[in-house]
Every structure is written in structure tokens, then in C-alpha cells.
Short mmCIF file of C-alpha atoms in Angstrom, two decimals:
data_model
loop_
_atom_site.label_atom_id
_atom_site.label_comp_id
_atom_site.label_asym_id
_atom_site.label_seq_id
_atom_site.Cartn_x
_atom_site.Cartn_y
_atom_site.Cartn_z
CA UNK A 1163 -38.34 18.95 39.58
CA UNK A 1164 -36.83 19.11 43.08
CA UNK A 1165 -34.83 15.58 43.51
CA UNK A 1166 -32.87 16.26 46.83
CA UNK A 1167 -34.39 14.97 50.19
CA UNK A 1168 -32.93 16.77 53.12
CA UNK A 1169 -32.70 15.07 56.31
CA UNK A 1170 -31.88 17.81 58.75
CA UNK A 1171 -32.66 15.95 62.00
CA UNK A 1172 -31.51 12.50 61.06
CA UNK A 1173 -28.73 11.07 63.11
CA UNK A 1174 -26.25 9.82 60.56
CA UNK A 1175 -23.37 7.68 61.57
CA UNK A 1176 -19.62 8.99 61.54
CA UNK A 1177 -17.03 8.20 59.26
CA UNK A 1178 -16.39 4.81 60.95
CA UNK A 1179 -20.05 3.77 60.94
CA UNK A 1180 -20.99 4.61 64.56
CA UNK A 1181 -23.98 6.28 65.90
CA UNK A 1182 -22.52 8.18 68.96
CA UNK A 1183 -20.39 6.77 71.65
CA UNK A 1184 -21.93 3.29 71.85
CA UNK A 1185 -23.70 2.85 68.34
CA UNK A 1186 -22.54 1.11 65.43
CA UNK A 1187 -22.68 -2.71 64.02
CA UNK A 1188 -20.62 -5.83 63.84
CA UNK A 1189 -19.09 -6.75 60.45
CA UNK A 1190 -16.95 -9.54 59.58
CA UNK A 1191 -13.64 -7.96 58.22
CA UNK A 1192 -14.01 -9.82 54.77
CA UNK A 1193 -17.27 -7.41 54.40
CA UNK A 1194 -15.97 -4.13 55.48
CA UNK A 1195 -14.38 -3.07 52.28
CA UNK A 1196 -17.31 -4.11 50.31
CA UNK A 1197 -19.62 -2.20 52.71
CA UNK A 1198 -17.22 0.95 52.53
CA UNK A 1199 -17.54 0.74 48.74
CA UNK A 1200 -21.18 0.47 49.10
CA UNK A 1201 -21.45 3.49 51.38
CA UNK A 1202 -19.07 5.40 48.99
CA UNK A 1203 -21.10 4.84 45.85
CA UNK A 1204 -24.56 5.64 47.81
CA UNK A 1205 -23.12 8.88 48.95
CA UNK A 1206 -21.96 9.61 45.35
CA UNK A 1207 -25.67 8.60 44.02
CA UNK A 1208 -27.58 10.62 46.73
CA UNK A 1209 -25.71 13.53 45.73
CA UNK A 1210 -26.49 13.01 41.90
CA UNK A 1211 -29.36 14.61 40.20
CA UNK A 1212 -29.12 11.95 37.39
CA UNK A 1213 -29.67 9.13 39.77
CA UNK A 1214 -32.82 10.89 41.40
CA UNK A 1215 -34.06 11.43 38.03
CA UNK A 1216 -33.62 7.90 36.77
CA UNK A 1217 -34.99 6.61 40.01
CA UNK A 1218 -38.15 8.98 39.93
CA UNK A 1219 -38.45 7.90 36.27
CA UNK A 1220 -38.47 4.10 37.33
CA UNK A 1221 -40.86 4.79 40.09
CA UNK A 1222 -43.39 6.57 37.67
CA UNK A 1223 -43.04 4.12 34.51
CA UNK A 1224 -42.45 0.82 36.46
CA UNK A 1225 -44.28 1.24 40.11
CA UNK A 1226 -47.21 3.85 38.67
CA UNK A 1227 -46.26 6.63 40.81
CA UNK A 1228 -47.58 9.00 41.87
CA UNK A 1229 -50.41 6.83 42.99
CA UNK A 1230 -53.69 8.29 42.58
CA UNK A 1231 -56.05 9.85 45.11
CA UNK A 1232 -59.57 8.35 45.45
CA UNK A 1233 -62.34 10.70 46.67
CA UNK A 1234 -64.39 8.52 49.58
CA UNK A 1235 -67.56 9.93 48.79
CA UNK A 1236 -69.48 7.65 51.33
CA UNK A 1237 -67.05 8.19 54.02
CA UNK A 1238 -67.05 11.88 53.53
CA UNK A 1239 -70.88 11.67 53.69
CA UNK A 1240 -70.69 9.74 56.86
CA UNK A 1241 -68.43 12.36 58.80
CA UNK A 1242 -70.32 15.35 57.42
CA UNK A 1243 -67.63 17.76 57.04
CA UNK A 1244 -64.45 18.21 54.82
CA UNK A 1245 -63.84 15.98 51.97
CA UNK A 1246 -61.73 12.63 52.63
CA UNK A 1247 -59.47 11.26 50.10
CA UNK A 1248 -57.57 7.81 50.43
CA UNK A 1249 -54.02 7.64 48.79
CA UNK A 1250 -54.06 4.38 46.82
CA UNK A 1251 -50.60 3.13 47.89
CA UNK A 1252 -51.89 -0.37 47.68
CA UNK A 1253 -51.82 -0.13 43.91
CA UNK A 1254 -47.91 -0.31 43.74
CA UNK A 1255 -46.39 -3.38 42.87
CA UNK A 1256 -45.56 -5.51 45.94
CA UNK A 1257 -46.74 -2.60 48.25
CA UNK A 1258 -45.48 1.03 48.59
CA UNK A 1259 -42.32 1.12 50.51
CA UNK A 1260 -41.13 -2.26 49.09
CA UNK A 1261 -40.97 -1.12 45.47
CA UNK A 1262 -39.36 2.28 46.49
CA UNK A 1263 -36.52 0.27 48.14
CA UNK A 1264 -36.01 -2.37 45.68
CA UNK A 1265 -35.87 0.11 42.69
CA UNK A 1266 -33.36 2.21 44.77
CA UNK A 1267 -31.19 -0.58 45.51
CA UNK A 1268 -31.18 -2.27 41.72
CA UNK A 1269 -30.36 1.15 40.34
CA UNK A 1270 -27.55 1.67 42.72
CA UNK A 1271 -26.25 -1.78 42.03
CA UNK A 1272 -26.54 -1.27 38.29
CA UNK A 1273 -24.40 1.95 38.51
CA UNK A 1274 -21.90 0.12 40.47
CA UNK A 1275 -21.73 -2.67 37.89
CA UNK A 1276 -22.89 -5.39 39.85
CA UNK A 1277 -24.70 -8.50 38.45
CA UNK A 1278 -25.99 -10.03 41.49
CA UNK A 1279 -28.11 -8.73 44.37
CA UNK A 1280 -28.55 -10.18 48.00
CA UNK A 1281 -32.03 -9.01 49.05
CA UNK A 1282 -33.42 -8.47 52.50
CA UNK A 1283 -36.60 -10.40 52.86
CA UNK A 1284 -37.77 -9.70 56.35
CA UNK A 1285 -41.45 -9.11 55.10
CA UNK A 1286 -41.15 -11.88 52.58
CA UNK A 1287 -41.53 -9.40 49.82
CA UNK A 1288 -38.14 -7.44 49.03
CA UNK A 1289 -36.57 -10.44 47.75
CA UNK A 1290 -39.51 -11.08 45.36
CA UNK A 1291 -39.57 -7.77 44.07
CA UNK A 1292 -35.71 -7.63 43.61
#
């Protein structure tokens, strides 16, 4: 199984965390070493087949991936052509993208030996899932 994901057109930050001449982020000096370590550990995990294998196993066993396709018979009949299928991402615990993110965060934290996580809760669900 292929675990690596290529991002050929993604604009990655440089070694100091800047996106081009004007990009970047303000980070309090106390957090810079912590974020540098997180970046180092993320980069190591991103290159690891073991990490991806464990992550995909969590997605399968905990989240129910891959989610099923549902043949939409009445919708197909209505539009009179082709076959229409719906991908049932709504069946994932807390929603599709949230559980992917949280499982990846938790696995990385576990690999780093972390015992606590601070969760982003912009939509109100990442923290619930974490």
C-alpha cells in the first residue's frame, strides 16, 4: 500500500517558517523551541512508512474508513444517465476532516511522548474529538 502523499505544488515555508518575502507568523519566543521540535517530529513522521501505516490503521479501525459508496438509485433515475454514487463521509465519527486531523495529531503526540494535547476548536468539534 502506498502511504506517501506528494505535494508538488504546495508552497512550503522556508527553514525559518516564512512563506515568501512577507509571509510567516508571530510566535512568542517561549513557544519557538516547542514549535521547532514539533516541526522536526512532524517531518520525521511524514517520512515514516510506520507512522502512515499506524495512522491508516486508526482511520480504518476507529473512524470506519474507507467510507462506503451508496448507489443513489432515485437520483440516477431522475437524471437519466450514468450512475450516481454518494460517498458517505458523514458516517465518520465527528465528521470526515476532523477525525483525520485528530487521529494524526494524537498519533504524533504519542510518538513524541506527550501526555496532554491542546486542541484547535474553531468549528467546536476538533477539541471534542481530541
